[in-house]
PDB file of C-alpha atoms in Angstrom:
ATOM      1  CA  MET B   1     128.906  41.802 189.534  1.00  0.00           C
ATOM      2  CA  ALA B   2     128.803  43.891 187.548  1.00  0.00           C
ATOM      3  CA  LYS B   3     132.514  45.658 184.755  1.00  0.00           C
ATOM      4  CA  ARG B   4     132.622  48.409 186.325  1.00  0.00           C
ATOM      5  CA  VAL B   5     133.774  52.080 184.994  1.00  0.00           C
ATOM      6  CA  ALA B   6     136.473  54.216 187.158  1.00  0.00           C
ATOM      7  CA  LEU B   7     134.709  57.478 187.966  1.00  0.00           C
ATOM      8  CA  LYS B   8     133.287  58.116 191.850  1.00  0.00           C
ATOM      9  CA  ASP B   9     136.989  56.684 193.244  1.00  0.00           C
ATOM     10  CA  PHE B  10     138.049  57.765 196.970  1.00  0.00           C
ATOM     11  CA  VAL B  11     140.790  58.500 197.207  1.00  0.00           C
ATOM     12  CA  GLU B  12     142.418  60.205 201.335  1.00  0.00           C
ATOM     13  CA  CYS B  13     145.377  61.107 202.343  1.00  0.00           C
ATOM     14  CA  ASP B  14     145.889  61.957 206.135  1.00  0.00           C
ATOM     15  CA  HIS B  15     141.999  62.592 206.375  1.00  0.00           C
ATOM     16  CA  VAL B  16     141.906  65.270 203.638  1.00  0.00           C
ATOM     17  CA  ASN B  17     139.444  63.745 200.250  1.00  0.00           C
ATOM     18  CA  LEU B  18     141.378  63.955 197.226  1.00  0.00           C
ATOM     19  CA  SER B  19     139.207  62.360 195.237  1.00  0.00           C
ATOM     20  CA  GLN B  20     139.262  64.693 192.595  1.00  0.00           C
ATOM     21  CA  TYR B  21     142.487  65.593 191.888  1.00  0.00           C
ATOM     22  CA  ALA B  22     143.332  62.022 191.097  1.00  0.00           C
ATOM     23  CA  ARG B  23     142.696  59.951 188.356  1.00  0.00           C
ATOM     24  CA  ALA B  24     144.456  57.141 188.919  1.00  0.00           C
ATOM     25  CA  VAL B  25     145.072  54.068 191.964  1.00  0.00           C
ATOM     26  CA  ALA B  26     147.222  50.826 191.238  1.00  0.00           C
ATOM     27  CA  TYR B  27     147.386  48.639 194.233  1.00  0.00           C
ATOM     28  CA  SER B  28     150.041  45.753 194.656  1.00  0.00           C
ATOM     29  CA  SER B  29     150.592  43.495 197.194  1.00  0.00           C
ATOM     30  CA  GLU B  30     153.647  41.172 196.621  1.00  0.00           C
ATOM     31  CA  HIS B  31     155.309  38.454 198.437  1.00  0.00           C
ATOM     32  CA  ASN B  32     159.016  38.111 198.166  1.00  0.00           C
ATOM     33  CA  ARG B  33     159.277  34.451 196.207  1.00  0.00           C
ATOM     34  CA  VAL B  34     161.948  33.373 198.464  1.00  0.00           C
ATOM     35  CA  ASP B  35     163.635  30.018 195.685  1.00  0.00           C
ATOM     36  CA  VAL B  36     163.840  26.806 198.136  1.00  0.00           C
ATOM     37  CA  SER B  37     164.769  24.539 194.651  1.00  0.00           C
ATOM     38  CA  GLY B  38     166.125  21.196 195.258  1.00  0.00           C
ATOM     39  CA  PHE B  39     168.190  18.262 193.624  1.00  0.00           C
ATOM     40  CA  THR B  40     164.935  16.327 191.091  1.00  0.00           C
ATOM     41  CA  SER B  41     163.787  14.687 188.467  1.00  0.00           C
ATOM     42  CA  THR B  42     162.442  17.383 186.989  1.00  0.00           C
ATOM     43  CA  GLY B  43     164.529  20.937 187.581  1.00  0.00           C
ATOM     44  CA  ALA B  44     161.545  22.932 188.638  1.00  0.00           C
ATOM     45  CA  ASP B  45     161.589  25.408 190.811  1.00  0.00           C
ATOM     46  CA  GLU B  46     159.711  25.414 193.712  1.00  0.00           C
ATOM     47  CA  PHE B  47     159.551  28.959 195.681  1.00  0.00           C
ATOM     48  CA  LEU B  48     158.114  29.715 199.332  1.00  0.00           C
ATOM     49  CA  ALA B  49     156.879  33.052 200.379  1.00  0.00           C
ATOM     50  CA  GLY B  50     159.435  35.640 202.037  1.00  0.00           C
ATOM     51  CA  ASN B  51     159.032  39.382 203.286  1.00  0.00           C
ATOM     52  CA  THR B  52     155.243  40.794 202.152  1.00  0.00           C
ATOM     53  CA  VAL B  53     155.898  44.496 200.408  1.00  0.00           C
ATOM     54  CA  GLN B  54     152.664  46.479 199.647  1.00  0.00           C
ATOM     55  CA  GLN B  55     152.433  49.821 198.125  1.00  0.00           C
ATOM     56  CA  VAL B  56     149.691  51.469 196.260  1.00  0.00           C
ATOM     57  CA  THR B  57     150.524  54.735 193.605  1.00  0.00           C
ATOM     58  CA  VAL B  58     147.851  57.110 193.407  1.00  0.00           C
ATOM     59  CA  THR B  59     148.349  59.477 189.901  1.00  0.00           C
ATOM     60  CA  PHE B  60     148.409  63.304 190.988  1.00  0.00           C
ATOM     61  CA  PHE B  61     147.276  65.737 189.541  1.00  0.00           C
ATOM     62  CA  GLY B  62     149.301  68.771 190.683  1.00  0.00           C
ATOM     63  CA  SER B  63     147.524  71.589 192.328  1.00  0.00           C
ATOM     64  CA  TYR B  64     149.341  73.967 194.641  1.00  0.00           C
ATOM     65  CA  GLY B  65     146.363  74.886 196.086  1.00  0.00           C
ATOM     66  CA  THR B  66     145.127  75.661 200.560  1.00  0.00           C
ATOM     67  CA  GLY B  67     145.403  72.555 201.673  1.00  0.00           C
ATOM     68  CA  GLU B  68     145.305  70.434 197.674  1.00  0.00           C
ATOM     69  CA  VAL B  69     147.763  68.081 196.644  1.00  0.00           C
ATOM     70  CA  HIS B  70     151.305  69.926 196.841  1.00  0.00           C
ATOM     71  CA  GLN B  71     150.119  71.398 200.156  1.00  0.00           C
ATOM     72  CA  THR B  72     148.943  67.852 201.207  1.00  0.00           C
ATOM     73  CA  LEU B  73     152.036  65.459 200.033  1.00  0.00           C
ATOM     74  CA  ALA B  74     155.065  68.034 200.324  1.00  0.00           C
ATOM     75  CA  ASN B  75     154.949  68.603 203.665  1.00  0.00           C
ATOM     76  CA  LEU B  76     154.350  64.631 205.003  1.00  0.00           C
ATOM     77  CA  HIS B  77     157.091  63.948 202.815  1.00  0.00           C
ATOM     78  CA  LYS B  78     159.314  65.846 203.616  1.00  0.00           C
ATOM     79  CA  ALA B  79     158.274  65.906 207.412  1.00  0.00           C
ATOM     80  CA  ARG B  80     158.044  61.636 207.269  1.00  0.00           C
ATOM     81  CA  THR B  81     155.010  60.931 208.119  1.00  0.00           C
ATOM     82  CA  VAL B  82     153.266  58.457 209.383  1.00  0.00           C
ATOM     83  CA  PHE B  83     149.519  58.925 208.209  1.00  0.00           C
ATOM     84  CA  ASN B  84     146.763  56.751 206.816  1.00  0.00           C
ATOM     85  CA  PHE B  85     145.753  56.113 203.428  1.00  0.00           C
ATOM     86  CA  GLU B  86     141.887  55.191 201.938  1.00  0.00           C
ATOM     87  CA  TRP B  87     140.627  54.322 198.552  1.00  0.00           C
ATOM     88  CA  ARG B  88     137.531  52.644 197.481  1.00  0.00           C
ATOM     89  CA  PRO B  89     135.625  52.248 193.849  1.00  0.00           C
ATOM     90  CA  ASP B  90     133.354  54.303 195.234  1.00  0.00           C
ATOM     91  CA  GLN B  91     132.795  57.682 197.268  1.00  0.00           C
ATOM     92  CA  THR B  92     129.463  57.819 197.344  1.00  0.00           C
ATOM     93  CA  THR B  93     129.029  55.393 199.393  1.00  0.00           C
ATOM     94  CA  THR B  94     130.432  53.347 202.842  1.00  0.00           C
ATOM     95  CA  ALA B  95     132.632  51.177 202.916  1.00  0.00           C
ATOM     96  CA  SER B  96     130.880  47.194 202.313  1.00  0.00           C
ATOM     97  CA  ILE B  97     131.753  43.636 200.669  1.00  0.00           C
ATOM     98  CA  THR B  98     130.816  45.202 197.158  1.00  0.00           C
ATOM     99  CA  ASN B  99     132.977  48.590 197.621  1.00  0.00           C
ATOM    100  CA  PRO B 100     135.831  47.909 199.634  1.00  0.00           C
ATOM    101  CA  ALA B 101     138.370  50.368 200.978  1.00  0.00           C
ATOM    102  CA  LEU B 102     141.718  50.008 201.061  1.00  0.00           C
ATOM    103  CA  ARG B 103     143.249  51.522 204.223  1.00  0.00           C
ATOM    104  CA  GLY B 104     146.688  51.179 205.910  1.00  0.00           C
ATOM    105  CA  GLN B 105     149.082  53.598 208.028  1.00  0.00           C
ATOM    106  CA  VAL B 106     151.308  54.403 204.928  1.00  0.00           C
ATOM    107  CA  GLN B 107     155.199  56.913 204.843  1.00  0.00           C
ATOM    108  CA  LEU B 108     155.035  58.850 201.468  1.00  0.00           C
ATOM    109  CA  LEU B 109     159.215  57.466 200.662  1.00  0.00           C
ATOM    110  CA  SER B 110     160.062  59.951 196.948  1.00  0.00           C
ATOM    111  CA  TYR B 111     158.068  63.027 195.782  1.00  0.00           C
ATOM    112  CA  SER B 112     158.648  63.907 192.548  1.00  0.00           C
ATOM    113  CA  PRO B 113     156.138  66.258 190.532  1.00  0.00           C
ATOM    114  CA  GLY B 114     156.800  67.265 186.940  1.00  0.00           C
ATOM    115  CA  VAL B 115     155.210  68.697 184.515  1.00  0.00           C
ATOM    116  CA  THR B 116     155.485  68.500 180.446  1.00  0.00           C
ATOM    117  CA  ARG B 117     154.584  71.949 178.367  1.00  0.00           C
ATOM    118  CA  GLY B 118     151.608  71.826 176.667  1.00  0.00           C
ATOM    119  CA  GLU B 119     150.038  68.747 179.023  1.00  0.00           C
ATOM    120  CA  ALA B 120     147.956  68.093 181.984  1.00  0.00           C
ATOM    121  CA  ASP B 121     149.934  68.370 185.400  1.00  0.00           C
ATOM    122  CA  THR B 122     150.058  65.218 187.071  1.00  0.00           C
ATOM    123  CA  PHE B 123     152.856  62.987 188.435  1.00  0.00           C
ATOM    124  CA  ASP B 124     153.099  59.764 190.286  1.00  0.00           C
ATOM    125  CA  ALA B 125     153.129  58.930 194.450  1.00  0.00           C
ATOM    126  CA  VAL B 126     153.836  55.951 195.729  1.00  0.00           C
ATOM    127  CA  PHE B 127     152.366  55.049 199.423  1.00  0.00           C
ATOM    128  CA  THR B 128     154.132  52.595 201.201  1.00  0.00           C
ATOM    129  CA  ALA B 129     153.438  50.853 204.059  1.00  0.00           C
ATOM    130  CA  ALA B 130     154.128  51.380 207.075  1.00  0.00           C
ATOM    131  CA  ASP B 131     153.858  49.657 209.770  1.00  0.00           C
ATOM    132  CA  ALA B 132     153.024  45.630 210.363  1.00  0.00           C
ATOM    133  CA  THR B 133     149.221  45.619 209.197  1.00  0.00           C
ATOM    134  CA  GLY B 134     150.223  46.801 205.877  1.00  0.00           C
ATOM    135  CA  LEU B 135     147.328  48.336 202.696  1.00  0.00           C
ATOM    136  CA  TRP B 136     144.510  45.910 202.780  1.00  0.00           C
ATOM    137  CA  PHE B 137     141.063  45.642 202.355  1.00  0.00           C
ATOM    138  CA  TYR B 138     138.280  46.324 204.080  1.00  0.00           C
ATOM    139  CA  SER B 139     134.469  46.105 204.373  1.00  0.00           C
ATOM    140  CA  THR B 140     133.689  48.598 206.933  1.00  0.00           C
TER     141      THR B 140
ATOM    142  CA  MET I   1     145.072  64.540 223.278  1.00  0.00           C
ATOM    143  CA  MET I   2     142.155  66.703 222.571  1.00  0.00           C
ATOM    144  CA  HIS I   3     139.296  66.693 221.738  1.00  0.00           C
ATOM    145  CA  GLY I   4     138.138  70.267 220.086  1.00  0.00           C
ATOM    146  CA  VAL I   5     135.246  72.017 217.418  1.00  0.00           C
ATOM    147  CA  TYR I   6     137.301  72.230 214.190  1.00  0.00           C
ATOM    148  CA  LYS I   7     135.699  74.131 210.961  1.00  0.00           C
ATOM    149  CA  VAL I   8     136.303  72.781 207.795  1.00  0.00           C
ATOM    150  CA  VAL I   9     137.882  75.755 205.232  1.00  0.00           C
ATOM    151  CA  GLY I  10     138.748  75.919 201.935  1.00  0.00           C
ATOM    152  CA  THR I  11     137.799  73.373 199.130  1.00  0.00           C
ATOM    153  CA  LEU I  12     137.916  69.942 200.128  1.00  0.00           C
ATOM    154  CA  GLU I  13     136.337  67.322 202.889  1.00  0.00           C
ATOM    155  CA  TYR I  14     138.519  66.571 205.776  1.00  0.00           C
ATOM    156  CA  ARG I  15     137.539  63.324 207.359  1.00  0.00           C
ATOM    157  CA  GLY I  16     134.284  63.565 205.837  1.00  0.00           C
ATOM    158  CA  HIS I  17     133.145  66.644 206.603  1.00  0.00           C
ATOM    159  CA  LYS I  18     132.543  69.032 203.888  1.00  0.00           C
ATOM    160  CA  PRO I  19     134.496  72.390 203.182  1.00  0.00           C
ATOM    161  CA  GLY I  20     132.233  74.772 205.915  1.00  0.00           C
ATOM    162  CA  GLU I  21     130.498  72.340 208.190  1.00  0.00           C
ATOM    163  CA  ILE I  22     132.032  72.698 211.952  1.00  0.00           C
ATOM    164  CA  PHE I  23     132.513  69.307 213.750  1.00  0.00           C
ATOM    165  CA  ALA I  24     134.130  68.116 217.032  1.00  0.00           C
ATOM    166  CA  ALA I  25     137.040  65.501 217.468  1.00  0.00           C
ATOM    167  CA  ARG I  26     139.500  64.117 219.080  1.00  0.00           C
ATOM    168  CA  LEU I  27     142.945  64.476 217.224  1.00  0.00           C
ATOM    169  CA  ASP I  28     145.894  64.058 218.244  1.00  0.00           C
ATOM    170  CA  ARG I  29     148.256  67.199 218.310  1.00  0.00           C
ATOM    171  CA  PRO I  30     150.674  66.100 215.311  1.00  0.00           C
ATOM    172  CA  ALA I  31     147.477  65.556 212.714  1.00  0.00           C
ATOM    173  CA  GLU I  32     145.943  68.158 213.797  1.00  0.00           C
ATOM    174  CA  SER I  33     148.419  70.618 213.367  1.00  0.00           C
ATOM    175  CA  ARG I  34     149.201  69.573 210.186  1.00  0.00           C
ATOM    176  CA  ALA I  35     145.963  69.906 209.142  1.00  0.00           C
ATOM    177  CA  ILE I  36     145.950  72.932 210.190  1.00  0.00           C
ATOM    178  CA  ASN I  37     148.613  74.380 209.009  1.00  0.00           C
ATOM    179  CA  ARG I  38     147.466  73.663 205.437  1.00  0.00           C
ATOM    180  CA  GLY I  39     145.025  74.855 205.523  1.00  0.00           C
ATOM    181  CA  ASN I  40     142.602  72.222 205.145  1.00  0.00           C
ATOM    182  CA  ILE I  41     140.555  72.668 209.663  1.00  0.00           C
ATOM    183  CA  ILE I  42     140.832  75.699 211.380  1.00  0.00           C
ATOM    184  CA  LEU I  43     140.122  75.307 215.941  1.00  0.00           C
ATOM    185  CA  LEU I  44     136.919  77.184 217.084  1.00  0.00           C
ATOM    186  CA  GLU I  45     138.017  75.890 220.583  1.00  0.00           C
ATOM    187  CA  HIS I  46     139.513  73.158 222.948  1.00  0.00           C
ATOM    188  CA  ILE I  47     136.771  71.489 225.149  1.00  0.00           C
ATOM    189  CA  GLN I  48     136.423  68.984 227.993  1.00  0.00           C
ATOM    190  CA  PRO I  49     133.595  66.740 227.226  1.00  0.00           C
ATOM    191  CA  SER I  50     131.444  66.087 230.363  1.00  0.00           C
ATOM    192  CA  LEU I  51     128.842  64.881 230.981  1.00  0.00           C
ATOM    193  CA  PRO I  52     125.829  67.041 231.191  1.00  0.00           C
ATOM    194  CA  PRO I  53     124.931  68.582 234.927  1.00  0.00           C
ATOM    195  CA  GLU I  54     121.933  66.433 235.348  1.00  0.00           C
ATOM    196  CA  TYR I  55     120.699  63.650 232.978  1.00  0.00           C
ATOM    197  CA  GLY I  56     117.829  60.862 233.537  1.00  0.00           C
ATOM    198  CA  PHE I  57     116.701  57.551 231.881  1.00  0.00           C
ATOM    199  CA  PRO I  58     114.442  57.938 228.485  1.00  0.00           C
ATOM    200  CA  ASP I  59     110.505  57.569 229.025  1.00  0.00           C
ATOM    201  CA  GLY I  60     108.778  55.114 229.782  1.00  0.00           C
ATOM    202  CA  TRP I  61     112.411  53.358 231.347  1.00  0.00           C
ATOM    203  CA  LEU I  62     112.595  52.783 234.800  1.00  0.00           C
ATOM    204  CA  SER I  63     109.367  55.190 236.268  1.00  0.00           C
ATOM    205  CA  ALA I  64     107.957  54.740 239.277  1.00  0.00           C
ATOM    206  CA  ASP I  65     104.819  53.258 238.479  1.00  0.00           C
ATOM    207  CA  THR I  66     107.376  49.487 237.610  1.00  0.00           C
ATOM    208  CA  VAL I  67     106.660  46.961 239.444  1.00  0.00           C
ATOM    209  CA  GLN I  68     110.214  45.855 241.241  1.00  0.00           C
ATOM    210  CA  SER I  69     110.099  42.174 240.856  1.00  0.00           C
ATOM    211  CA  ASN I  70     112.247  38.994 241.088  1.00  0.00           C
ATOM    212  CA  ASP I  71     110.230  36.628 239.209  1.00  0.00           C
ATOM    213  CA  ALA I  72     111.739  35.091 235.954  1.00  0.00           C
ATOM    214  CA  PRO I  73     109.310  36.735 233.276  1.00  0.00           C
ATOM    215  CA  ASP I  74     107.049  34.996 231.273  1.00  0.00           C
ATOM    216  CA  GLY I  75     108.506  32.174 228.878  1.00  0.00           C
ATOM    217  CA  ALA I  76     112.450  32.207 230.365  1.00  0.00           C
ATOM    218  CA  SER I  77     113.639  28.917 230.310  1.00  0.00           C
ATOM    219  CA  VAL I  78     112.771  26.046 232.250  1.00  0.00           C
ATOM    220  CA  VAL I  79     115.272  23.922 234.343  1.00  0.00           C
ATOM    221  CA  GLU I  80     113.357  21.508 234.884  1.00  0.00           C
ATOM    222  CA  ARG I  81     114.426  18.861 237.507  1.00  0.00           C
ATOM    223  CA  GLY I  82     115.135  14.748 238.577  1.00  0.00           C
ATOM    224  CA  LYS I  83     115.921  13.738 234.471  1.00  0.00           C
TER     225      LYS I  83
END
């Protein structure tokens, strides 16, 4: 498989294509490690997979125009809305095995835009899985 | 849910439709109002989808010249008896 430089990624929140206002995406799916260690001759710990926490963090540029980042995300956070999220590596083609789409119903549990003088206005938004299906990759 | 005809306004794609495009869709009311309130789309009209008053099969389907037959077509499976 070819290496790639992330340039054409697709980021959609509540069906709004916010790709041009996003510059980084980081997905995380983590099973809680449940310690089921007993007394053994080696003393090694033993774990089983517990509950799963899935989330995706997107770094957005702050933009305050009509229908842009602020107008999209602020109200979704304020109203505690459950909405769809999608990220895929290449926005020029549809989802496929080689262009998997991370999809799911999410909530924006915190909203924290902020700026530093002289620097690009960016902030991180953490989207947390909001239903039993979770956030996962699809090829169609 | 209602079917509607919508126009994408602003500068961003909505549901894969580019700004300026008109599309018909069935959106649930909360999603529709969110998109309208933040300026992604405008509602042109609500519609009630229905079949056209007259419709027919595509050309070549079940024309009057077609000979009706209950025989299996050539090449169909044959059930051999006594074996």
